[in-house]
mmCIF file of C-alpha atoms in Angstrom:
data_model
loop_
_atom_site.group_PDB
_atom_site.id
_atom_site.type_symbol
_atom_site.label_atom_id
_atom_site.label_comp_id
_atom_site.label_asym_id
_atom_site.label_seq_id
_atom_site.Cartn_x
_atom_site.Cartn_y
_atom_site.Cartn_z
ATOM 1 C CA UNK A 1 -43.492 -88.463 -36.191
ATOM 2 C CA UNK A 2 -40.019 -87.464 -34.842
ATOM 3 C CA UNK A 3 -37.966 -84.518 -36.331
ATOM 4 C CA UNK A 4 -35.429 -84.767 -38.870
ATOM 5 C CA UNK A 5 -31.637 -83.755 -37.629
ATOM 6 C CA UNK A 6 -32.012 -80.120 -39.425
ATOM 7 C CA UNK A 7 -35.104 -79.691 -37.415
ATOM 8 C CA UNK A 8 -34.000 -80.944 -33.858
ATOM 9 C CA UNK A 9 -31.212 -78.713 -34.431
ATOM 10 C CA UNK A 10 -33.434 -75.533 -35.183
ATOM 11 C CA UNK A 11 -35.686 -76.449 -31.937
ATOM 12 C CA UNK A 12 -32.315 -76.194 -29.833
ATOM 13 C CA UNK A 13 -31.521 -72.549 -31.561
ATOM 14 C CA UNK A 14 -34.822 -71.031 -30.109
ATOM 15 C CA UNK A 15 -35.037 -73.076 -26.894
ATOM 16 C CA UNK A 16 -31.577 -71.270 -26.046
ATOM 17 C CA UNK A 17 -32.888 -67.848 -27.460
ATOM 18 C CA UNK A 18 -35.688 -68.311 -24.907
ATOM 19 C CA UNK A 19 -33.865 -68.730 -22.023
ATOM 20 C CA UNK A 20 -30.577 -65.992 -22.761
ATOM 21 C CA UNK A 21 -34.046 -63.649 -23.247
ATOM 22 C CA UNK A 22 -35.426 -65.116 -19.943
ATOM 23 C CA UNK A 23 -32.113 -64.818 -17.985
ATOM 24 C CA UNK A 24 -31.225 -61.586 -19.636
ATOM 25 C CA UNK A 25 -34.158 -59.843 -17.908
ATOM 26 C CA UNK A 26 -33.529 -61.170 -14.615
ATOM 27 C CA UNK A 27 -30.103 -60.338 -14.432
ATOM 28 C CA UNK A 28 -31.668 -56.462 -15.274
ATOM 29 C CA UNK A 29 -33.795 -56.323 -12.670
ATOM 30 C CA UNK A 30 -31.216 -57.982 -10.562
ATOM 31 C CA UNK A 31 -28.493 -55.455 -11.299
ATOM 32 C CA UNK A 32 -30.972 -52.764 -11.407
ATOM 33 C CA UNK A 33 -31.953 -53.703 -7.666
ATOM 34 C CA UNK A 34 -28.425 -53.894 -6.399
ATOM 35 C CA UNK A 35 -27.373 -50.127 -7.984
ATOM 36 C CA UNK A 36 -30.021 -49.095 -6.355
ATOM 37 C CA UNK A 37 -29.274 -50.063 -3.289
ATOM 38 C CA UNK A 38 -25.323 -48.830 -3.768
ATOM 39 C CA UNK A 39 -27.067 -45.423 -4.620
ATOM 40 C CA UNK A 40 -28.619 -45.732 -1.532
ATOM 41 C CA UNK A 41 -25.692 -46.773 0.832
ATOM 42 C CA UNK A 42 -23.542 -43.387 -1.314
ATOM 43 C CA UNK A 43 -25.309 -40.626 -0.886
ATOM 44 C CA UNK A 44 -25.027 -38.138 1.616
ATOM 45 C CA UNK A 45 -28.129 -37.208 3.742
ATOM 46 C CA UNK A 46 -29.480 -33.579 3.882
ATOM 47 C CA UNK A 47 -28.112 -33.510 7.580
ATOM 48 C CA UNK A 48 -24.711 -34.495 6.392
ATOM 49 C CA UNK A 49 -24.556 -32.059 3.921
ATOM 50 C CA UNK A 50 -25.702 -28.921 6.973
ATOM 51 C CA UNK A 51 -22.992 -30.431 9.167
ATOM 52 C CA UNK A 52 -20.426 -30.267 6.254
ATOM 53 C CA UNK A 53 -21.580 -26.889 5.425
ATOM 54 C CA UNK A 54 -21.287 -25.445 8.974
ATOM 55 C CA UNK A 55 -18.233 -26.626 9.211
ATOM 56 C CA UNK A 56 -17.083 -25.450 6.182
ATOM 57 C CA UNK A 57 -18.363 -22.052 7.206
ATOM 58 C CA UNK A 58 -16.469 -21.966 10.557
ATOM 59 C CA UNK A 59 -13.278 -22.553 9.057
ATOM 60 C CA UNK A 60 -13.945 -20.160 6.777
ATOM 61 C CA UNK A 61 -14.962 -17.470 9.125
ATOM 62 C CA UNK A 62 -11.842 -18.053 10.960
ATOM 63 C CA UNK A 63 -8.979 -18.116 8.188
ATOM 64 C CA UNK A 64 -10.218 -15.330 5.516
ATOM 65 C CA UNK A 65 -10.505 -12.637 7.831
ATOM 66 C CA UNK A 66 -6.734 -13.327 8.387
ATOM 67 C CA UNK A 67 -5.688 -13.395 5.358
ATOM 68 C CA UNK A 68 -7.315 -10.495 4.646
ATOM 69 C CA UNK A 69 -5.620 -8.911 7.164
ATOM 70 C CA UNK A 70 -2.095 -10.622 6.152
ATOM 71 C CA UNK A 71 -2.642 -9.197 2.507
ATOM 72 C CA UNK A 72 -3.497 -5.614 3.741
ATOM 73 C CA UNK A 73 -0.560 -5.323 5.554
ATOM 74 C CA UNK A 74 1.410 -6.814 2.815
ATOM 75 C CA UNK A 75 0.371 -4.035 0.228
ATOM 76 C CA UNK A 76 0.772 -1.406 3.042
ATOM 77 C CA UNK A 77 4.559 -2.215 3.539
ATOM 78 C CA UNK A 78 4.972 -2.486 -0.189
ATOM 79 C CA UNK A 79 3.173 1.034 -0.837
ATOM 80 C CA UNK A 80 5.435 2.255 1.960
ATOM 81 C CA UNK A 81 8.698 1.128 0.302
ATOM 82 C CA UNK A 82 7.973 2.683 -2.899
ATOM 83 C CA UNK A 83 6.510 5.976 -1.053
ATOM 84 C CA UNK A 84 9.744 6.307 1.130
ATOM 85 C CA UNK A 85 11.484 5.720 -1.788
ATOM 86 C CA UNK A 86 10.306 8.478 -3.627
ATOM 87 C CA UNK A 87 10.972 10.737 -1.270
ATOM 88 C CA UNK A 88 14.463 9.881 -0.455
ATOM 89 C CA UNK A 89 15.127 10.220 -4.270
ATOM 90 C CA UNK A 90 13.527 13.613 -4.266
ATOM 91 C CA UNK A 91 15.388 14.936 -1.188
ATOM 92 C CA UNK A 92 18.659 13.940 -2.586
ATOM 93 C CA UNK A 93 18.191 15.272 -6.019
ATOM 94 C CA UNK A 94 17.024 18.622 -4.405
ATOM 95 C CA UNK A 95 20.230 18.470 -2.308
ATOM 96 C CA UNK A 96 22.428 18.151 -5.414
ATOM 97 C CA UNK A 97 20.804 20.639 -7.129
ATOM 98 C CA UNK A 98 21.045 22.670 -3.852
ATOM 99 C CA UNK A 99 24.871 22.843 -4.816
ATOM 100 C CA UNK A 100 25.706 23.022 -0.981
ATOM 101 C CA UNK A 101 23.671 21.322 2.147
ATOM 102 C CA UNK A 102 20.546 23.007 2.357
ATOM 103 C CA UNK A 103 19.967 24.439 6.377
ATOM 104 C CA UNK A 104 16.825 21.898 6.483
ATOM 105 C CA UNK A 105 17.308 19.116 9.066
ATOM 106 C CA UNK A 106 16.461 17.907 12.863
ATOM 107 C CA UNK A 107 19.496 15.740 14.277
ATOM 108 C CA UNK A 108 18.804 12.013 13.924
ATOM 109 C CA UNK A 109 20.961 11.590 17.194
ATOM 110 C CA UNK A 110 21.882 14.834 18.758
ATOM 111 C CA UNK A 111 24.829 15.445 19.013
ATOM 112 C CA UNK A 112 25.091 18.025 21.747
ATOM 113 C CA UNK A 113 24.081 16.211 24.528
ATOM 114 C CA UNK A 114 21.285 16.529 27.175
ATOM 115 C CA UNK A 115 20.985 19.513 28.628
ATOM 116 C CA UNK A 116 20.468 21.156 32.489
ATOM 117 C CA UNK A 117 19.123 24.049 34.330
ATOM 118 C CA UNK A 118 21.237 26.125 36.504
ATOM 119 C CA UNK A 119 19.176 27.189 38.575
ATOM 120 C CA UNK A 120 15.260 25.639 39.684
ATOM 121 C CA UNK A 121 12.709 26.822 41.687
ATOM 122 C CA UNK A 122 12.743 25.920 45.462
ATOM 123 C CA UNK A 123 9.719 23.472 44.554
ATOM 124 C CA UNK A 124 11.815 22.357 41.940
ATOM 125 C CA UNK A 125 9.145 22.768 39.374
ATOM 126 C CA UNK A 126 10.349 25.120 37.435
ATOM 127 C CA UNK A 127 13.711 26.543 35.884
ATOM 128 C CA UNK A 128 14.692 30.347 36.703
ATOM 129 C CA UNK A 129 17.782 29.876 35.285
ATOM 130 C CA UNK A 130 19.069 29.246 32.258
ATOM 131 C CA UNK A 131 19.693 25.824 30.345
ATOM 132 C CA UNK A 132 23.085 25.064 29.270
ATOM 133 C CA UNK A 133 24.358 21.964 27.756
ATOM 134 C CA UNK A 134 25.027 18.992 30.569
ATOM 135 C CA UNK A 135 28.610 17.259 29.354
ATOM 136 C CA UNK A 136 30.458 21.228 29.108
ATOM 137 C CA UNK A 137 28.192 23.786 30.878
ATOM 138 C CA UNK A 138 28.308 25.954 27.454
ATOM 139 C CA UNK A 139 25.151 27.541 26.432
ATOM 140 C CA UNK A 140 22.468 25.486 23.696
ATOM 141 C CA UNK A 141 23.708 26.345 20.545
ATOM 142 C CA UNK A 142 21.263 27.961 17.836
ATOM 143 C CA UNK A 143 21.119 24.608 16.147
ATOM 144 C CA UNK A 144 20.540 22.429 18.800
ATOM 145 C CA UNK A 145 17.515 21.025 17.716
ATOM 146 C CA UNK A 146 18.683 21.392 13.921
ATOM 147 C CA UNK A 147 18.610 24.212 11.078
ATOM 148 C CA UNK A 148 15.581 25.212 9.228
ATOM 149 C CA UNK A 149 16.132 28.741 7.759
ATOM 150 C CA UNK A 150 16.205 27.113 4.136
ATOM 151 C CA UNK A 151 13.561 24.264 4.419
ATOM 152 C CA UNK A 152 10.937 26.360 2.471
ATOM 153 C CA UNK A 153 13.911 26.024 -0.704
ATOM 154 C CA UNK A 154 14.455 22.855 -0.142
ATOM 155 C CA UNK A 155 10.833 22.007 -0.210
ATOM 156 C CA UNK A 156 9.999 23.966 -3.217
ATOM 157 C CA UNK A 157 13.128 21.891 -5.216
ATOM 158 C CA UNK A 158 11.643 18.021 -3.341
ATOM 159 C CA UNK A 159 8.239 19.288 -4.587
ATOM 160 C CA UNK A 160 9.796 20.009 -8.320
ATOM 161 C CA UNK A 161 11.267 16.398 -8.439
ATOM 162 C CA UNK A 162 8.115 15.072 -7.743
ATOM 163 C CA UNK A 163 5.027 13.876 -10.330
ATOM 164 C CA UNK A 164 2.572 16.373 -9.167
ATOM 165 C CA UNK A 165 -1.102 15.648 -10.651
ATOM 166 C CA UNK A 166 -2.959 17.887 -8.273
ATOM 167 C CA UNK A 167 -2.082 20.895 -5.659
ATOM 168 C CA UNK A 168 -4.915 22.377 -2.854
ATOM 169 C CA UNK A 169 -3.200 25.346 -1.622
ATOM 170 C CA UNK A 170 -6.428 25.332 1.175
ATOM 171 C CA UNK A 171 -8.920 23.729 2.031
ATOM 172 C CA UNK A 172 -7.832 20.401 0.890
ATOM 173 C CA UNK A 173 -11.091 18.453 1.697
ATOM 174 C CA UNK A 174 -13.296 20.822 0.257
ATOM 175 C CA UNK A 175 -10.890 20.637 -3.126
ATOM 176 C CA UNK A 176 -11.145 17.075 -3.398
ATOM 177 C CA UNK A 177 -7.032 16.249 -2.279
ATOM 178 C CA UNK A 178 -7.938 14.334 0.820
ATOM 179 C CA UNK A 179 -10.213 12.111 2.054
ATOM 180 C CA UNK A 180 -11.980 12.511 6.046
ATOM 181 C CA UNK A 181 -9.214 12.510 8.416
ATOM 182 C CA UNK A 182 -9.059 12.286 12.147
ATOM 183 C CA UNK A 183 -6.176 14.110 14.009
ATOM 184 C CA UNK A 184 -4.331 13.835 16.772
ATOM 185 C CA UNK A 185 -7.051 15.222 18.792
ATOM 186 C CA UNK A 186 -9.536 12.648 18.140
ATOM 187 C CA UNK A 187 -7.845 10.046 20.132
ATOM 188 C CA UNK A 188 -5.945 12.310 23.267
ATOM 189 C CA UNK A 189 -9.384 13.830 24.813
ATOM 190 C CA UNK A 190 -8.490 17.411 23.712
ATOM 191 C CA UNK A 191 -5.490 17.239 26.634
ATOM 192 C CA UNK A 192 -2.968 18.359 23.965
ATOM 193 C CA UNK A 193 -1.473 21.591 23.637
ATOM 194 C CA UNK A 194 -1.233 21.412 20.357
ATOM 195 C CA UNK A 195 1.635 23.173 19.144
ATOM 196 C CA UNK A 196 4.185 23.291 16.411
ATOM 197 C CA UNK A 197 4.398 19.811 15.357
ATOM 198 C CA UNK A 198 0.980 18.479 17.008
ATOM 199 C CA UNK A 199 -0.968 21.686 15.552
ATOM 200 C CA UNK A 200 -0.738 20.466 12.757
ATOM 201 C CA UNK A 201 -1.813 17.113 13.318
ATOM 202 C CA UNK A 202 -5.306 17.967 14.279
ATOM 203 C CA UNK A 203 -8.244 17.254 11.968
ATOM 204 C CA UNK A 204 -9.128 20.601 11.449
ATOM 205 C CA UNK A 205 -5.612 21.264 9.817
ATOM 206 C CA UNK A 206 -5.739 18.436 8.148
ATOM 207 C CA UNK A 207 -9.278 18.490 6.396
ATOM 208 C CA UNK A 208 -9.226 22.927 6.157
ATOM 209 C CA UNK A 209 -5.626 24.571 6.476
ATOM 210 C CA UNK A 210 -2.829 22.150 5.516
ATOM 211 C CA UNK A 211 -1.446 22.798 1.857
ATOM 212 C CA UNK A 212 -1.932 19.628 0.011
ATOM 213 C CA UNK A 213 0.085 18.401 -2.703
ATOM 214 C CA UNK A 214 -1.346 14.880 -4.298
ATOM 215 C CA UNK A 215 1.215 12.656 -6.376
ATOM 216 C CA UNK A 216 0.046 11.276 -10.273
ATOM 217 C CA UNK A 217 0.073 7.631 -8.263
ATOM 218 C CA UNK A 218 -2.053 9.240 -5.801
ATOM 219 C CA UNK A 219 -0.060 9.918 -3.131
ATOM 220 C CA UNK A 220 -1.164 12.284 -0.576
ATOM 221 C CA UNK A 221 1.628 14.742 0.493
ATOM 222 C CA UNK A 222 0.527 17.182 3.640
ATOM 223 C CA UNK A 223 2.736 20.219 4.461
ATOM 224 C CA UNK A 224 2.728 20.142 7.929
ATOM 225 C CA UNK A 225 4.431 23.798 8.610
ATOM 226 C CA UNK A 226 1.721 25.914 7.098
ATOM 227 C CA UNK A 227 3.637 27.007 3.877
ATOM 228 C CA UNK A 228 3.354 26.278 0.234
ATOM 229 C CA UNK A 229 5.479 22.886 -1.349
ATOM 230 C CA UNK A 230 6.399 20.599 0.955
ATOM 231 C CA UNK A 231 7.935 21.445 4.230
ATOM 232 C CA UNK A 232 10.814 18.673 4.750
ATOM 233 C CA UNK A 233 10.714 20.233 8.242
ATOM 234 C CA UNK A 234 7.636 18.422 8.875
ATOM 235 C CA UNK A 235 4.766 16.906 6.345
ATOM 236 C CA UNK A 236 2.635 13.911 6.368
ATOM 237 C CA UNK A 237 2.077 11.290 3.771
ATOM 238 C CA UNK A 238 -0.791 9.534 2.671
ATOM 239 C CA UNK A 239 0.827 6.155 1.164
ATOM 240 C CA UNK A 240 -1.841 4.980 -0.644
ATOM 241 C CA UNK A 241 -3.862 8.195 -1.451
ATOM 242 C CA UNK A 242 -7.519 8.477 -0.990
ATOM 243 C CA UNK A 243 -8.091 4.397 -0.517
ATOM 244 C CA UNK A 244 -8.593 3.037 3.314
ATOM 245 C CA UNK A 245 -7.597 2.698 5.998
ATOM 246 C CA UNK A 246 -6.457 6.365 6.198
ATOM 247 C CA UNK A 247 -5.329 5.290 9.368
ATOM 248 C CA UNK A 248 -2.372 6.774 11.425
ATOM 249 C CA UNK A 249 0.186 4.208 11.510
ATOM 250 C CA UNK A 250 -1.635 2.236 8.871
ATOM 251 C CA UNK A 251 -1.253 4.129 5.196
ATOM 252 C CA UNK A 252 -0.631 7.926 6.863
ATOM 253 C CA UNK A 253 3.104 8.865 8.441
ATOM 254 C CA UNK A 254 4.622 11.642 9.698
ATOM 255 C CA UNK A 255 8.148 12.435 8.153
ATOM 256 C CA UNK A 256 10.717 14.796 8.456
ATOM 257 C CA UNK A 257 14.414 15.944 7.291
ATOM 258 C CA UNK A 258 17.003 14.621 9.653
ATOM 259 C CA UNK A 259 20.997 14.911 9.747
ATOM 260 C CA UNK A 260 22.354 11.020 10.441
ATOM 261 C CA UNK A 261 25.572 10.793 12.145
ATOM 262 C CA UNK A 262 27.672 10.467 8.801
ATOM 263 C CA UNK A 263 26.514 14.106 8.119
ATOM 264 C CA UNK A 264 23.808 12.850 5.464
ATOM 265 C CA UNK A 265 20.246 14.193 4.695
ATOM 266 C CA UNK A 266 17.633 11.487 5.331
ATOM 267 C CA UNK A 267 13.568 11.397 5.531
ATOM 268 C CA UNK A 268 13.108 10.208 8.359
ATOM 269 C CA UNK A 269 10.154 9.594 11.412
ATOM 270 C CA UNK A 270 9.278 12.898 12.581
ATOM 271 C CA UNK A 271 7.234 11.588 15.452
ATOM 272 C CA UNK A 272 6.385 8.739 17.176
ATOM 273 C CA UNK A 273 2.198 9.294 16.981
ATOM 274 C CA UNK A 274 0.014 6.287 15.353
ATOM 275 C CA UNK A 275 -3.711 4.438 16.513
ATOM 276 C CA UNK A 276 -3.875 1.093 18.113
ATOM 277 C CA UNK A 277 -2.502 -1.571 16.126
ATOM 278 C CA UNK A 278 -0.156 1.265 13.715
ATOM 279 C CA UNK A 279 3.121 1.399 12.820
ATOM 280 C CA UNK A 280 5.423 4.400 13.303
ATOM 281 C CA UNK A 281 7.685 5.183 10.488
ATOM 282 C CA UNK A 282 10.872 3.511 11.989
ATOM 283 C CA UNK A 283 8.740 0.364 13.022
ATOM 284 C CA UNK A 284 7.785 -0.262 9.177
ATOM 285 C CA UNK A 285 11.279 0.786 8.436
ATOM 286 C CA UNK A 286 13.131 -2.156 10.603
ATOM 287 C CA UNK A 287 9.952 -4.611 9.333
ATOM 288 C CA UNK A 288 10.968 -3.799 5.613
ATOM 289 C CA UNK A 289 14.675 -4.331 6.053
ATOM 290 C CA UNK A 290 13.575 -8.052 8.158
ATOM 291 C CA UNK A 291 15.030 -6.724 11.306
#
């Protein structure tokens, strides 16, 4: 018996349901299979993940100790522009208030001249004469190397203009203003002779003797001359206070008053001392200004 039109047409409906179902799992399991196999051909294997580890490492190992280095220095110079700013403010105020130029200076450039012997030993070692200035024969004037009958004044009125959050009159280690030091004498074998200027410079000065002024910003300020306030004649500066490197050169400087050839007070480098790979103070100076 053959089926009416309504049901030949019904027959056709599922036959086609059949297959789409039929077809539609094969095409599953065939897309299925080929993701798997892209997942496959993608992804990285655990060697090729070390090697781009290591390498990652190596570059690494190479470029942040730079910048490290680049970023210290950075802050160092900008710590040192704001310290020597300070104390050129302070120095001038006290010199205003001072009325008249206080007797508290070395010569930036001398302007005396060299000066000779007249007379040497027949070995030619040593002078037994006197020493008398070379260009006019005259003898070295009393200021020759500078004035410093009024530097203890003019320190007391720097120190006044100055945020002061903590003073150690002695022992400045033992009182908490400094951190550990090494002098001059750590790194010249004990061939020094250690006077005036390089006395004061050795550790034992530094961490025991040395009056010891420390700024509200943390600055570390280091009379260098043995007196109370600080000495423009000679003191040493901490730039950035109790933090590393507390390296000569690095974040401590030595400074002193000097007269510049226009007749002006100036802080300026009292000596040339700093460790291997420091800065003296006119180095960091010419770096600031881009020279």
């Amino acid at each position: 018996m053959g089926l009416s039109a309504h049901d030949e047409i019904l027959k056709r409906v599922q036959d086609d349901r059949l297959v789409s179902k039929t077809h539609s799992k094969e095409l599953n399991v065939l897309t299925s299979y080929h993701l798997n196999d892209f997942k496959k051909k993608v992804a990285f294997t655990l060697a090729e993940v070390l090697i781009t580890l290591g390498i990652i490492g190596i570059v690494a190992a190479i470029t942040i100790p730079t910048l490290i280095s680049k970023y210290q220095d950075f802050s160092l110079k900008v710590q040192f522009k704001k310290t020597y700013a300070v104390l050129q403010q302070a120095a001038r105020r006290a010199e205003y208030e001072f009325t008249v130029q206080p007797k508290c200076y070395y010569w930036d450039v001398n302007p005396y001249g060299q000066v000779v012997c007249t007379k040497v030993s027949d070995d030619g070692l040593n002078c037994i004469g006197e020493y008398v200035l070379k260009d006019t024969g005259e003898p070295i004037p009393a200021d020759y190397n500078g004035l410093f009958s009024e530097c203890q004044t003019f320190g007391e009125q720097m120190t006044k203009n100055l945020r002061v959050a903590k003073i150690c009159k002695t022992k400045p280690f033992d009182n908490g203003c400094v951190p550990v030091y090494e002098g001059m004498d750590t790194y010249d074998g004990g061939n020094h002779a250690y006077q005036g200027m390089a006395n004061a410079m050795r550790k034992e000065w530094l961490m025991n003797k040395n009056y010891t002024v420390v700024l509200a910003d943390g600055t570390i300020i280091i009379n260098g001359m043995g007196k109370e306030n600080i000495s423009p004649q000679l003191f040493f500066v901490d730039i950035n206070g109790k933090s590393g490197p507390n390296k000569w050169g690095y974040d401590i400087f030595p400074f002193k008053s000097v007269k510049d050839t226009a007749g002006n007070l100036k802080i300026g480098q009292a000596n040339s001392f700093k460790e291997d790979g420091g800065k003296t103070v006119n180095e960091m100076l010419e770096e600031i200004a881009g020279k």
